[in-house]
Amino acid sequence: MQAIQTKYLCPTNSRGSRIKATCAAGSVTIDYPHELSGMDCHAAAAKALVNKMGWNDAHYGGLFGGQLADGTYVFVLDNAASKV
């Protein structure tokens, strides 16, 4: 199992605000979803990475997450096979 960490990326002169989702297997960056707010924006980026990696099968379980002290968010898939 890999944790997915998301981070807000400030707008630049050539790009708007974005959110980047990263895990050991790769990353994805999405445009900031202005129709959402707070954690839902970061969850959208995590879901985009889950879809990119092909981890969207029911066998991987649901996506759960929370915010860290530095303002980033972390998400994990609740897979019964990986329980400690």
CSV table of C-alpha atoms in Angstrom, one decimal:
chain,number,residue,atom,x,y,z
A,1,MET,CA,0.0,0.0,0.0
A,2,GLN,CA,1.2,3.5,-0.8
A,3,ALA,CA,0.2,6.8,0.8
A,4,ILE,CA,-0.9,9.6,-1.5
A,5,GLN,CA,0.2,13.1,-0.4
A,6,THR,CA,-1.5,16.1,-2.0
A,7,LYS,CA,-0.2,19.7,-2.1
A,8,TYR,CA,-1.7,23.0,-3.3
A,9,LEU,CA,0.4,24.7,-6.0
A,10,CYS,CA,0.0,28.5,-6.2
A,11,PRO,CA,-0.8,30.1,-9.6
A,12,THR,CA,2.0,31.3,-11.8
A,13,ASN,CA,2.1,33.8,-14.7
A,14,SER,CA,1.2,31.0,-17.1
A,15,ARG,CA,-0.9,28.5,-15.0
A,16,GLY,CA,-3.7,28.7,-12.5
A,17,SER,CA,-3.9,27.1,-9.1
A,18,ARG,CA,-3.3,23.4,-9.1
A,19,ILE,CA,-3.2,20.4,-6.8
A,20,LYS,CA,-0.5,17.7,-7.1
A,21,ALA,CA,-1.0,14.2,-5.8
A,22,THR,CA,2.1,12.1,-5.3
A,23,CYS,CA,2.9,8.6,-4.2
A,24,ALA,CA,5.9,6.3,-4.7
A,25,ALA,CA,4.5,5.0,-8.0
A,26,GLY,CA,4.0,8.3,-9.6
A,27,SER,CA,2.1,11.6,-9.5
A,28,VAL,CA,-0.6,13.6,-11.2
A,29,THR,CA,-1.4,17.4,-11.2
A,30,ILE,CA,-5.0,18.7,-11.7
A,31,ASP,CA,-6.4,22.2,-12.1
A,32,TYR,CA,-7.8,23.5,-8.9
A,33,PRO,CA,-11.4,22.4,-8.8
A,34,HIS,CA,-13.1,25.7,-7.8
A,35,GLU,CA,-16.5,24.0,-7.5
A,36,LEU,CA,-15.2,22.1,-4.5
A,37,SER,CA,-13.6,23.4,-1.3
A,38,GLY,CA,-11.1,22.3,1.4
A,39,MET,CA,-10.3,18.6,1.7
A,40,ASP,CA,-12.7,17.8,-1.3
A,41,CYS,CA,-10.3,19.5,-3.6
A,42,HIS,CA,-7.4,17.4,-2.4
A,43,ALA,CA,-9.5,14.3,-2.5
A,44,ALA,CA,-10.2,15.0,-6.2
A,45,ALA,CA,-6.5,15.0,-6.9
A,46,ALA,CA,-6.0,11.8,-4.9
A,47,LYS,CA,-8.8,10.2,-6.9
A,48,ALA,CA,-7.2,11.3,-10.2
A,49,LEU,CA,-4.0,9.5,-9.1
A,50,VAL,CA,-5.9,6.4,-8.0
A,51,ASN,CA,-7.5,6.3,-11.5
A,52,LYS,CA,-4.2,6.9,-13.3
A,53,MET,CA,-2.6,4.0,-11.4
A,54,GLY,CA,-5.6,1.7,-12.0
A,55,TRP,CA,-6.3,1.4,-8.2
A,56,ASN,CA,-10.0,2.0,-8.6
A,57,ASP,CA,-11.1,-1.6,-8.4
A,58,ALA,CA,-13.3,-2.5,-5.4
A,59,HIS,CA,-10.5,-4.8,-4.2
A,60,TYR,CA,-8.5,-1.6,-3.2
A,61,GLY,CA,-11.2,-0.4,-0.9
A,62,GLY,CA,-12.3,3.2,-0.1
A,63,LEU,CA,-10.1,6.3,0.0
A,64,PHE,CA,-9.6,7.9,3.4
A,65,GLY,CA,-7.6,11.0,4.2
A,66,GLY,CA,-6.7,13.9,6.5
A,67,GLN,CA,-4.7,17.0,6.8
A,68,LEU,CA,-1.1,17.2,8.2
A,69,ALA,CA,0.3,20.1,10.3
A,70,ASP,CA,2.2,21.5,7.2
A,71,GLY,CA,-1.1,21.9,5.3
A,72,THR,CA,-0.7,19.0,3.0
A,73,TYR,CA,-3.2,16.1,2.9
A,74,VAL,CA,-2.5,12.4,3.0
A,75,PHE,CA,-4.8,9.7,1.6
A,76,VAL,CA,-4.8,5.9,1.8
A,77,LEU,CA,-6.9,3.1,0.3
A,78,ASP,CA,-8.6,0.9,2.9
A,79,ASN,CA,-7.6,-2.5,1.7
A,80,ALA,CA,-8.6,-5.3,4.1
A,81,ALA,CA,-5.6,-7.4,3.0
A,82,SER,CA,-3.1,-4.7,4.1
A,83,LYS,CA,-4.4,-4.3,7.7
A,84,VAL,CA,-1.8,-4.5,10.4
